[in-house]
mmCIF file of C-alpha atoms in Angstrom:
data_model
loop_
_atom_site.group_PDB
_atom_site.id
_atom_site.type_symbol
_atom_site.label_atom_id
_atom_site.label_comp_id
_atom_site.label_asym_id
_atom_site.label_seq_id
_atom_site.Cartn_x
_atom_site.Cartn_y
_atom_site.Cartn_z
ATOM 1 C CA UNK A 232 0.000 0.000 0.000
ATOM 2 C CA UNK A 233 1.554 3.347 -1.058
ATOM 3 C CA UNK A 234 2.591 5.695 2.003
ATOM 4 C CA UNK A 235 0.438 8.853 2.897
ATOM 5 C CA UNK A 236 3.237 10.717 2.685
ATOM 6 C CA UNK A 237 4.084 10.446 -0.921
ATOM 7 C CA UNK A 238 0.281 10.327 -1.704
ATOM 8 C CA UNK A 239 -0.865 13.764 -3.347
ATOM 9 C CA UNK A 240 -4.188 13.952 -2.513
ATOM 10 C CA UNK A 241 -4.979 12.070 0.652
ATOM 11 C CA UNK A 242 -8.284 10.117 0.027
ATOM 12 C CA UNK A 243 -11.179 12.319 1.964
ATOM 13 C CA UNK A 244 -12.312 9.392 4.390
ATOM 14 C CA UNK A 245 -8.271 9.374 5.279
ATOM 15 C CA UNK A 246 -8.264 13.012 6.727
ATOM 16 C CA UNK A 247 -8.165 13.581 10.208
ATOM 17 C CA UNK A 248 -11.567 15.070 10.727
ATOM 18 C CA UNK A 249 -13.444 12.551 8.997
ATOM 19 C CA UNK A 250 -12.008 9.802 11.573
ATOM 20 C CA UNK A 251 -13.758 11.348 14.003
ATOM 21 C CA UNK A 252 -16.564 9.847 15.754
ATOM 22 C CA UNK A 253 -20.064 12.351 16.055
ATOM 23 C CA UNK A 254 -18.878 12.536 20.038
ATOM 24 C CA UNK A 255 -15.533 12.830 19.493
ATOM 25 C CA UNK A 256 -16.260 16.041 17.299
ATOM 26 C CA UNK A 257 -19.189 17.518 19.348
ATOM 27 C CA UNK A 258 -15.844 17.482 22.047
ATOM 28 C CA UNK A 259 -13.762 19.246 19.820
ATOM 29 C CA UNK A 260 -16.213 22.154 19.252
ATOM 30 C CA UNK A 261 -17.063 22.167 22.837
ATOM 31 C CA UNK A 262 -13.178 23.005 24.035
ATOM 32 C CA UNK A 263 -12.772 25.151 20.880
ATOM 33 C CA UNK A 264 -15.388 27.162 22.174
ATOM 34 C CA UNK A 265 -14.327 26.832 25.921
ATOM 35 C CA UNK A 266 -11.021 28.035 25.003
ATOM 36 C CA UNK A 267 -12.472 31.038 22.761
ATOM 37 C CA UNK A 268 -14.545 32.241 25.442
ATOM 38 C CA UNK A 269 -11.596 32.154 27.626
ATOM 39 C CA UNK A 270 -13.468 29.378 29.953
ATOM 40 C CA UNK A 271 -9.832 27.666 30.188
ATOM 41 C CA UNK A 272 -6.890 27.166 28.315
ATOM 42 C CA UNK A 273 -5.527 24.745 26.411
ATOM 43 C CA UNK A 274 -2.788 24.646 29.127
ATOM 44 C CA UNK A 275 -5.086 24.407 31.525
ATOM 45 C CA UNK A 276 -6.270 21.230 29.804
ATOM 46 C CA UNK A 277 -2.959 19.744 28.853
ATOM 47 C CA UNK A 278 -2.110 20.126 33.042
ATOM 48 C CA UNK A 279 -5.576 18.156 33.782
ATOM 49 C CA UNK A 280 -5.387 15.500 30.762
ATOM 50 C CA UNK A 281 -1.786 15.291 32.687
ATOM 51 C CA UNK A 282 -2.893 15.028 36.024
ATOM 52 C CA UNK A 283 -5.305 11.729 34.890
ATOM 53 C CA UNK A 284 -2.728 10.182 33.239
ATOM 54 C CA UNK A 285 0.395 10.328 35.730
ATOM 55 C CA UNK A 286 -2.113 8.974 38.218
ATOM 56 C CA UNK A 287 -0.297 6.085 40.312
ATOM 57 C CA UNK A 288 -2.213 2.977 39.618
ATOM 58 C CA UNK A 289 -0.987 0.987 42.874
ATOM 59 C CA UNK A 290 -1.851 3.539 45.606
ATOM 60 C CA UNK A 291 -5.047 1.952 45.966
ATOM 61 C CA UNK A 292 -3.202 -1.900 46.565
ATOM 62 C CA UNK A 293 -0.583 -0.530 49.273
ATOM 63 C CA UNK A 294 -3.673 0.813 51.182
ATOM 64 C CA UNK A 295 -4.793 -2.601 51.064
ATOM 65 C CA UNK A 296 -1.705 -4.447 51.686
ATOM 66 C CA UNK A 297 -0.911 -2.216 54.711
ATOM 67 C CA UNK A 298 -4.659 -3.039 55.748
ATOM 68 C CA UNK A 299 -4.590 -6.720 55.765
ATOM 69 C CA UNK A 300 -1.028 -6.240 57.849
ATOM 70 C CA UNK A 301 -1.964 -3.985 60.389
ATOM 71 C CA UNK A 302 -5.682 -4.390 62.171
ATOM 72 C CA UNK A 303 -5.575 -1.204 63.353
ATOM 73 C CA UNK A 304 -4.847 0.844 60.472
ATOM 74 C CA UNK A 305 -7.766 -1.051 58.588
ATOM 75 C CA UNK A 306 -9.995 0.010 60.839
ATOM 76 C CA UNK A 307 -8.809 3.737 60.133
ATOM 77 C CA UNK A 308 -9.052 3.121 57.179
ATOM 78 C CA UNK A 309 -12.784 1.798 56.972
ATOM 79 C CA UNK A 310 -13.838 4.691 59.329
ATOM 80 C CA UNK A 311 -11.588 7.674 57.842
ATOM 81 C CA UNK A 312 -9.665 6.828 54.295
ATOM 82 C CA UNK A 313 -8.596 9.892 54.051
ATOM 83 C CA UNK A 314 -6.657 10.508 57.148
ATOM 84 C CA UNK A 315 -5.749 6.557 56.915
ATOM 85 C CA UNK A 316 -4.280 7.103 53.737
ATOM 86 C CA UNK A 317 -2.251 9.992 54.438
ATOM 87 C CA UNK A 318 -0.505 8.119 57.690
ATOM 88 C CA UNK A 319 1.225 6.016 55.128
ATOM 89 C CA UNK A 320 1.858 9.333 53.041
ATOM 90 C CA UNK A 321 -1.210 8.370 50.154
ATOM 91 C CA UNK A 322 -2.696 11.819 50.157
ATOM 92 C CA UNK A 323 -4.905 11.248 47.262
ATOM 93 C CA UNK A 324 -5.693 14.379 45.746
ATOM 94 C CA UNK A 325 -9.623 15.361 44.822
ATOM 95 C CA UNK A 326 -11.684 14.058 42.296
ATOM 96 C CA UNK A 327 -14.094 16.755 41.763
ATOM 97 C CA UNK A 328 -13.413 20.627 42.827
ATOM 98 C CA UNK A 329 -16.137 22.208 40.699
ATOM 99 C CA UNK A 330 -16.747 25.120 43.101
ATOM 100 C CA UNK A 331 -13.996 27.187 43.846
ATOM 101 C CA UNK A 332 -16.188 28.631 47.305
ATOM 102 C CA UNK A 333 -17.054 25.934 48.911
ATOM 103 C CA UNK A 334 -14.532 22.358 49.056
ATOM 104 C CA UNK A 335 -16.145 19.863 46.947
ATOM 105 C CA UNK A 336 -14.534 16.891 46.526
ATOM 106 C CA UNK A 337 -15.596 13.640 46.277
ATOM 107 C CA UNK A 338 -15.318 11.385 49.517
ATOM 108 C CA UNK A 339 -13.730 8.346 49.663
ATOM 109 C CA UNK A 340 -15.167 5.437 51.449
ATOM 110 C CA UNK A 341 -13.750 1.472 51.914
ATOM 111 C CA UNK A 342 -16.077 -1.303 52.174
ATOM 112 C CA UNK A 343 -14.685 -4.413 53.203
ATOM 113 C CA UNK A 344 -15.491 -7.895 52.068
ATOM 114 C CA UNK A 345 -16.301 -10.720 54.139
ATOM 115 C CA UNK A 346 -16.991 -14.454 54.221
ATOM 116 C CA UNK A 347 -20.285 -13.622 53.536
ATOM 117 C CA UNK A 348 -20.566 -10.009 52.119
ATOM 118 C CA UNK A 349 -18.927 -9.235 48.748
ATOM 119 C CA UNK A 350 -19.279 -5.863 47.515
ATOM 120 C CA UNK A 351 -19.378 -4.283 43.897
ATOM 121 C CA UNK A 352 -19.080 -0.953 42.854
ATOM 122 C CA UNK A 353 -20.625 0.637 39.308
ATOM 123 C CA UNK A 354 -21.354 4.066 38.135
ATOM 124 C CA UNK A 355 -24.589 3.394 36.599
ATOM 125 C CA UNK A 356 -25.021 7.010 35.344
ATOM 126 C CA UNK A 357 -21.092 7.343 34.065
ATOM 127 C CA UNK A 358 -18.068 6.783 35.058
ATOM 128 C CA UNK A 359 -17.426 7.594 38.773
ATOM 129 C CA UNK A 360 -14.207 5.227 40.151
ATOM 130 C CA UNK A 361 -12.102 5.998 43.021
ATOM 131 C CA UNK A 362 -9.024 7.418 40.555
ATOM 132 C CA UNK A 363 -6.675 9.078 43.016
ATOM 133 C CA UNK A 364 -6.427 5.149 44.181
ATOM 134 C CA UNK A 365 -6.790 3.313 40.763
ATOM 135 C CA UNK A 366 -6.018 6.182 38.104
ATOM 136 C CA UNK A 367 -8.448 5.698 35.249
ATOM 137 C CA UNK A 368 -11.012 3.557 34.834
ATOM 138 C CA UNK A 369 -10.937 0.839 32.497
ATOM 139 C CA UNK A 370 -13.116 1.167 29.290
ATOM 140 C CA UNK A 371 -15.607 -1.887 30.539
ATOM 141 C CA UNK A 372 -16.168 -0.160 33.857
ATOM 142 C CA UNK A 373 -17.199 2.557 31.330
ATOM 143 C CA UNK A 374 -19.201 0.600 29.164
ATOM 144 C CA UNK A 375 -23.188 0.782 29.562
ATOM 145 C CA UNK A 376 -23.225 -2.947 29.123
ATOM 146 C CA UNK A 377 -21.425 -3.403 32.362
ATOM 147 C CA UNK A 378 -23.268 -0.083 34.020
ATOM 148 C CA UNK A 379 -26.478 -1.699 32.800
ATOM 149 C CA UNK A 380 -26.194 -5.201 33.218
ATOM 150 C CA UNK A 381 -24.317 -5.279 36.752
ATOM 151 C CA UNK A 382 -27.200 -4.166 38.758
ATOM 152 C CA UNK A 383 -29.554 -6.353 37.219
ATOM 153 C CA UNK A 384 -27.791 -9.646 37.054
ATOM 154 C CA UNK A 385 -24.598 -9.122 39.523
ATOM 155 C CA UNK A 386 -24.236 -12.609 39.590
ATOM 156 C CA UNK A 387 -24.233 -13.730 35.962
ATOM 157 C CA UNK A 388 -21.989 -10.503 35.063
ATOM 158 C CA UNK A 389 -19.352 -12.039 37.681
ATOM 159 C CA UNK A 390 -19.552 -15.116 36.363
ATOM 160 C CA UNK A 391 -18.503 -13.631 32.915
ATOM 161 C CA UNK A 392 -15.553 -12.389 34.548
ATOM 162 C CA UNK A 393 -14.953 -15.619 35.660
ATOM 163 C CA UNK A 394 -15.943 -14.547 39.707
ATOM 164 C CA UNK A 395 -18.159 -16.961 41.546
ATOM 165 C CA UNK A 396 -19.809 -15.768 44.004
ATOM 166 C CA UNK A 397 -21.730 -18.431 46.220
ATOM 167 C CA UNK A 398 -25.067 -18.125 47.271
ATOM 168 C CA UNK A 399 -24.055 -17.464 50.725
ATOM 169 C CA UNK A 400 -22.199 -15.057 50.209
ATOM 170 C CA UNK A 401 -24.384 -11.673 50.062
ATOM 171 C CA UNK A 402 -23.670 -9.197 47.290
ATOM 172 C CA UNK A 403 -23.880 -5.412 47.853
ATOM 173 C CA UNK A 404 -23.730 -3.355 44.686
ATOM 174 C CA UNK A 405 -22.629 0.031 45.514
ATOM 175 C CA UNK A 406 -23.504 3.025 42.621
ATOM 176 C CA UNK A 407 -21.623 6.092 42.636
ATOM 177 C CA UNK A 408 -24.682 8.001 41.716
ATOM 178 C CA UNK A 409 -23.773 11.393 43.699
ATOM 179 C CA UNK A 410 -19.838 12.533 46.100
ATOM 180 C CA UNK A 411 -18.875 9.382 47.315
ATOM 181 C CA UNK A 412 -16.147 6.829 45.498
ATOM 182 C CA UNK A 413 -15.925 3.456 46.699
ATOM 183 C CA UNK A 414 -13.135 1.200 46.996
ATOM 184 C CA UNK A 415 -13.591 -2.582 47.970
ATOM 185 C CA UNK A 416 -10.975 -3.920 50.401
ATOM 186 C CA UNK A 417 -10.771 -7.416 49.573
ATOM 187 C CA UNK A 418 -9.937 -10.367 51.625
ATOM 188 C CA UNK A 419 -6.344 -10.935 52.410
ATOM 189 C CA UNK A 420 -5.797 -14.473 49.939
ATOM 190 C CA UNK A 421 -5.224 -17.764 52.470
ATOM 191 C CA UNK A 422 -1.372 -18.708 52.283
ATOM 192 C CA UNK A 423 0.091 -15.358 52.389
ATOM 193 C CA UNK A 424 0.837 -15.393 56.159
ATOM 194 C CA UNK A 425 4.342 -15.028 55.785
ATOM 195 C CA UNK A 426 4.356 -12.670 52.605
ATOM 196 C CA UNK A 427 5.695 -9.104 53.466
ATOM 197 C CA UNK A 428 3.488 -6.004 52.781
ATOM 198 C CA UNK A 429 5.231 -5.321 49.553
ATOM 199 C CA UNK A 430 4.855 -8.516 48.182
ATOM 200 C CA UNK A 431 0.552 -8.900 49.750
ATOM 201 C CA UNK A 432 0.240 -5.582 47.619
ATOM 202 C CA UNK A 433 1.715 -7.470 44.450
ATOM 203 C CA UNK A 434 -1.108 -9.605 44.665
ATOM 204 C CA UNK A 435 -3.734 -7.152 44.864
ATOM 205 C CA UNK A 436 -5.281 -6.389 41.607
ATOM 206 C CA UNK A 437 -7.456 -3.236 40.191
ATOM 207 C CA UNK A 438 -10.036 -5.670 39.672
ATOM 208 C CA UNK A 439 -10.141 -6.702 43.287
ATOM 209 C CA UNK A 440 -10.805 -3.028 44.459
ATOM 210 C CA UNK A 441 -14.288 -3.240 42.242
ATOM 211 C CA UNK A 442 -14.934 -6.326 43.252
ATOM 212 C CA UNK A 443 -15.061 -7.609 40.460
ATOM 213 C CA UNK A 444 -12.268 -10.088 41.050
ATOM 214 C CA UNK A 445 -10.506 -11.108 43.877
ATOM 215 C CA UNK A 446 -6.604 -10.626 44.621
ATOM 216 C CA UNK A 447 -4.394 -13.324 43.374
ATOM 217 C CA UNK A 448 -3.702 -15.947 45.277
ATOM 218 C CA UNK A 449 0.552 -16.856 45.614
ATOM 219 C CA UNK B 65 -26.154 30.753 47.682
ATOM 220 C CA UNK B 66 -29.273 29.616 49.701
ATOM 221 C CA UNK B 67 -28.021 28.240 53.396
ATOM 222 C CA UNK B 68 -28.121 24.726 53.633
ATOM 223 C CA UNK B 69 -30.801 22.639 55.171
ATOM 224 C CA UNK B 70 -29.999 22.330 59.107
ATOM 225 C CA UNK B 71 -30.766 18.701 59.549
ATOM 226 C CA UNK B 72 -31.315 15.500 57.948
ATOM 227 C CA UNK B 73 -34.589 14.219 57.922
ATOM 228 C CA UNK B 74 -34.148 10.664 57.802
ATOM 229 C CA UNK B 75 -31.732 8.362 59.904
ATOM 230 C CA UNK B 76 -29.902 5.039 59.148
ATOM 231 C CA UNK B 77 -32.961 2.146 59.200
ATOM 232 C CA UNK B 78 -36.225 4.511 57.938
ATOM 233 C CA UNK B 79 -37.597 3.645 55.401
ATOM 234 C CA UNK B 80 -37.898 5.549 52.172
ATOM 235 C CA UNK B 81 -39.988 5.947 48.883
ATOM 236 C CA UNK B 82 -37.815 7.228 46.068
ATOM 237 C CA UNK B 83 -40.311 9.867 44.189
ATOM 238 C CA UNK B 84 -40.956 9.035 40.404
ATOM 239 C CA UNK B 85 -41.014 11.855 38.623
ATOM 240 C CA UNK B 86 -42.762 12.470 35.051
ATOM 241 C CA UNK B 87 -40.788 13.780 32.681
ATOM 242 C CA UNK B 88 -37.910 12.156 34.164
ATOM 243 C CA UNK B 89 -35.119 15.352 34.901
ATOM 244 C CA UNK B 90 -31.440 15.553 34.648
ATOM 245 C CA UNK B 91 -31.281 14.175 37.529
ATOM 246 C CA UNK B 92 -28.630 11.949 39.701
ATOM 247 C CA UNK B 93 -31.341 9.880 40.935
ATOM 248 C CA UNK B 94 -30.979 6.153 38.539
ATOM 249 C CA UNK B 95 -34.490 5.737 37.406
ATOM 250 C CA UNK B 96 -34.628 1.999 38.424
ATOM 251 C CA UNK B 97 -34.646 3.682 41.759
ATOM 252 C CA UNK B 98 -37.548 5.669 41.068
ATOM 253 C CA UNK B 99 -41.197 4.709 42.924
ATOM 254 C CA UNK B 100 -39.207 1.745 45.197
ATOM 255 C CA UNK B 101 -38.550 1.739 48.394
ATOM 256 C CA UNK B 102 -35.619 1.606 50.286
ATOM 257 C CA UNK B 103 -33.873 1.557 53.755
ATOM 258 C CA UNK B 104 -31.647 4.210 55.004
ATOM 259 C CA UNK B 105 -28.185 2.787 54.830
ATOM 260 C CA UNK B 106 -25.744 6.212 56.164
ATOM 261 C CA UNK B 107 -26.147 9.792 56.339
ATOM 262 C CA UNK B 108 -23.164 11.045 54.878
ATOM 263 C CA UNK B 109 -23.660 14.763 55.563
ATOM 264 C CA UNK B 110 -24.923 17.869 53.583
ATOM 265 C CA UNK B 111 -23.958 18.002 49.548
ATOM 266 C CA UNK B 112 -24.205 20.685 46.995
ATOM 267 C CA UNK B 113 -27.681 19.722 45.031
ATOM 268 C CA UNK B 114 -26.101 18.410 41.795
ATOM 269 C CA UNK B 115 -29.197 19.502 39.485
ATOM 270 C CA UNK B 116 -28.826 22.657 40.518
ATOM 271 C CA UNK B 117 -24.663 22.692 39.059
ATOM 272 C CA UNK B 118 -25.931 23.873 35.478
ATOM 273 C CA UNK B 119 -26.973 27.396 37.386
ATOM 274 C CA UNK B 120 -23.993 28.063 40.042
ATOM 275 C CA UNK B 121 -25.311 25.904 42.777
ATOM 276 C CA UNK B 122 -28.159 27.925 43.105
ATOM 277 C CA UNK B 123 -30.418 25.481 44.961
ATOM 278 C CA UNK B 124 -29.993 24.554 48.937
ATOM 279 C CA UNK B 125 -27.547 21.597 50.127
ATOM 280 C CA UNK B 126 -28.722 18.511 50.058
ATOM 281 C CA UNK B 127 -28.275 15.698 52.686
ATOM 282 C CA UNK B 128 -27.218 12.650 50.988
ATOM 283 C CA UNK B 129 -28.206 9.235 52.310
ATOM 284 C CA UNK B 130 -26.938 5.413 50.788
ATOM 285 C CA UNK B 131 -30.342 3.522 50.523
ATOM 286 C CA UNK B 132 -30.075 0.247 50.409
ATOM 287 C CA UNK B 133 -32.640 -1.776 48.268
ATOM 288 C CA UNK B 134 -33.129 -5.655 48.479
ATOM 289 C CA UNK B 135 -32.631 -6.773 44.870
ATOM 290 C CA UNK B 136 -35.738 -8.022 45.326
ATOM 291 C CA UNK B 137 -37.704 -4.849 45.259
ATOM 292 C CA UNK B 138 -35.761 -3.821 42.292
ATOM 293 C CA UNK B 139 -36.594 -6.751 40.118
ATOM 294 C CA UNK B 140 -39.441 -8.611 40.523
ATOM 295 C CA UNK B 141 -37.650 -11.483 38.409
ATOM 296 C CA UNK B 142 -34.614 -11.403 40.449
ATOM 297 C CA UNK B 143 -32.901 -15.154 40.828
ATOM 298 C CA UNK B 144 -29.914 -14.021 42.597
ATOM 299 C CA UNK B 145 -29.375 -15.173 46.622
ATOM 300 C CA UNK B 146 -32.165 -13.543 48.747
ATOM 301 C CA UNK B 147 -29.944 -10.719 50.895
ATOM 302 C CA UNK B 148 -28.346 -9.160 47.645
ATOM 303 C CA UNK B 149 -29.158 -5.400 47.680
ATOM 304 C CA UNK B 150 -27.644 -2.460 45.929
ATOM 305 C CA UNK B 151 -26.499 1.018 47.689
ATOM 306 C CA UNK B 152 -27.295 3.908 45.812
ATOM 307 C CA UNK B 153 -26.949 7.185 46.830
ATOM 308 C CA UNK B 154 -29.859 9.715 46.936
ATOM 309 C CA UNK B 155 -30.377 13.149 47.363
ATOM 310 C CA UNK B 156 -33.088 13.933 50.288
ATOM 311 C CA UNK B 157 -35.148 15.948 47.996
ATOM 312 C CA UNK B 158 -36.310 12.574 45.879
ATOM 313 C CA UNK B 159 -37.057 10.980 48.923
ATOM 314 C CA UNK B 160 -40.262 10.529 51.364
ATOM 315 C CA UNK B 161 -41.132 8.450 54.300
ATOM 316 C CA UNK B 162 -42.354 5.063 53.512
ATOM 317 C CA UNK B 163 -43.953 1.839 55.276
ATOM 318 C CA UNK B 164 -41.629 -0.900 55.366
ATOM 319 C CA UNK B 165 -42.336 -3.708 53.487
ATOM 320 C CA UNK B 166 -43.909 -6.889 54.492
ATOM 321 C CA UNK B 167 -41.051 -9.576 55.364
ATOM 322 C CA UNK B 168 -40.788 -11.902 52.167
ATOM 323 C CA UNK B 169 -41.523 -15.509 52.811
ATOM 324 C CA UNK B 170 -37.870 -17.315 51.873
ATOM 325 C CA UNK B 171 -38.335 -20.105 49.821
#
């Protein structure tokens, strides 16, 4: 196939524009006008798109390593994640500051798993995900399939993703509908009584914190 | 800015109706939530009123509760285990007192 480069006249469904999906252009307009009517700037942007993407992705696994090693910080951590976190110097940074006069930031708050409670969490309206733990969410989490389908069949979604949950085990589905972000503290796996903290949070996967999976086992 | 509300109006274990509303608004409040009833789960405190975010926060604080609701009220065709519930969280404004439900005869 002949290079794009060398091509004279790019074939019209090949330029840039055109690739663009309806939403992906209504976007575009939308921060070309932002940025016109000096809303923000595209530095401004560039700083946030930034912020997302540096976000560490195991914060949220030490906080659950250092839980499963230390009773006393997990129950810190259960009753204030915030101040838990920054003991061991996480000091997640807000989700949401839309208003300037009055703090606004989305709350963390852990739910732990039991022998018999095993708990989910969704955003059935978007996106909402505990990122200054996780970093971005993954494009499934996103997806209205999952949104949709996970509070009306938890079970059979789980099995998909290859979770079984038994029947005496009670599942709470937690959605994100409003301030608060949840993160699932899962059970510590069986066998990892002599593992060290650093290697208990190797074994501690995204997946686990949704509850969608469970950490792996050593 | 209006002043917040001073106090909640519901505590952890009421019960709760979640209003239906016709046409449904931009709203926070999922609609599979809307006309079933619920149990208060937490009071987290007093939230800016999301719907009123498109105008400045012009509309009071909000308490925010998690309701819990049996899976069971949710679907009627529901073939999970009988304890499975879903938290959701719910602006008092959509909410009003409500009987609770009859116990459900486990099969």
């Amino acid at each position: 196939m002949k290079d794009h480069k060398d091509h004279p006249n790019p074939h019209p469904g090949r330029q840039p524009d055109k690739e663009l999906s309806p939403q992906a252009m209504r976007l575009k307009a939308m921060i070309a006008v932002l940025i016109e009517k000096g809303v923000l700037t595209r530095e401004q942007l560039d700083q946030e798109i930034e912020k997302f993407q540096g976000q560490p992705q195991n914060d949220g696994a030490k906080a659950v390593a250092h839980a499963w090693v230390d009773p006393d910080f997990k129950k810190r951590l259960l009753a204030n994640p915030k101040r838990a976190l920054s003991e061991i110097g996480l000091a997640p940074k807000p989700i949401i500051s839309n208003d300037p006069e009055n703090e606004h930031e989305a709350q963390l708050t852990v739910v732990e798993n039991t022998d018999n409670l095993h708990h989910v969490t969704v955003c059935t309206l978007c996106s909402c995900y505990p990122q200054q733990l996780l970093g971005r969410p993954p494009d499934w989490y996103k997806s209205l399939v999952y949104r949709s389908r996970i509070v009306r069949d938890p079970r059979g979604v789980l099995d998909e993703f290859g979770l079984h949950i038994g029947k005496d085990v009670r599942i709470q589905l937690l959605d994100s509908t409003a301030d608060l972000r949840f993160l699932v503290l899962p059970q510590r796996p069986k066998g990892t009584e002599k593992m060290s903290e650093e290697e208990l949070a190797k074994l501690v996967t995204r997946d686990s914190m949704i509850g969608t999976g469970q950490p792996r086992t050593p | 800015m209006q002043k917040p509300l001073a106090r909640n109006r519901f505590e952890p274990g009421d019960w709760v109706r979640v209003q239906k509303r016709e046409p449904p608004p931009h709203c926070r409040t999922p609609s599979y939530t809307q006309g079933r009833i619920g149990q208060v789960a937490a009071f987290y405190g007093i939230f800016h009123d999301p719907e009123g975010m498109p105008a400045n926060y012009d509309r009071p604080k909000q308490p925010l509760y998690r309701i819990k609701f049996e899976q069971t009220a949710l679907w009627s065709d529901y073939t999970g285990a009988l304890g499975d519930s879903v938290g959701v969280d719910i602006f008092e404004h959509w909410l009003e007192p409500a009987a609770a439900p009859a116990p459900r005869s486990t099969k």
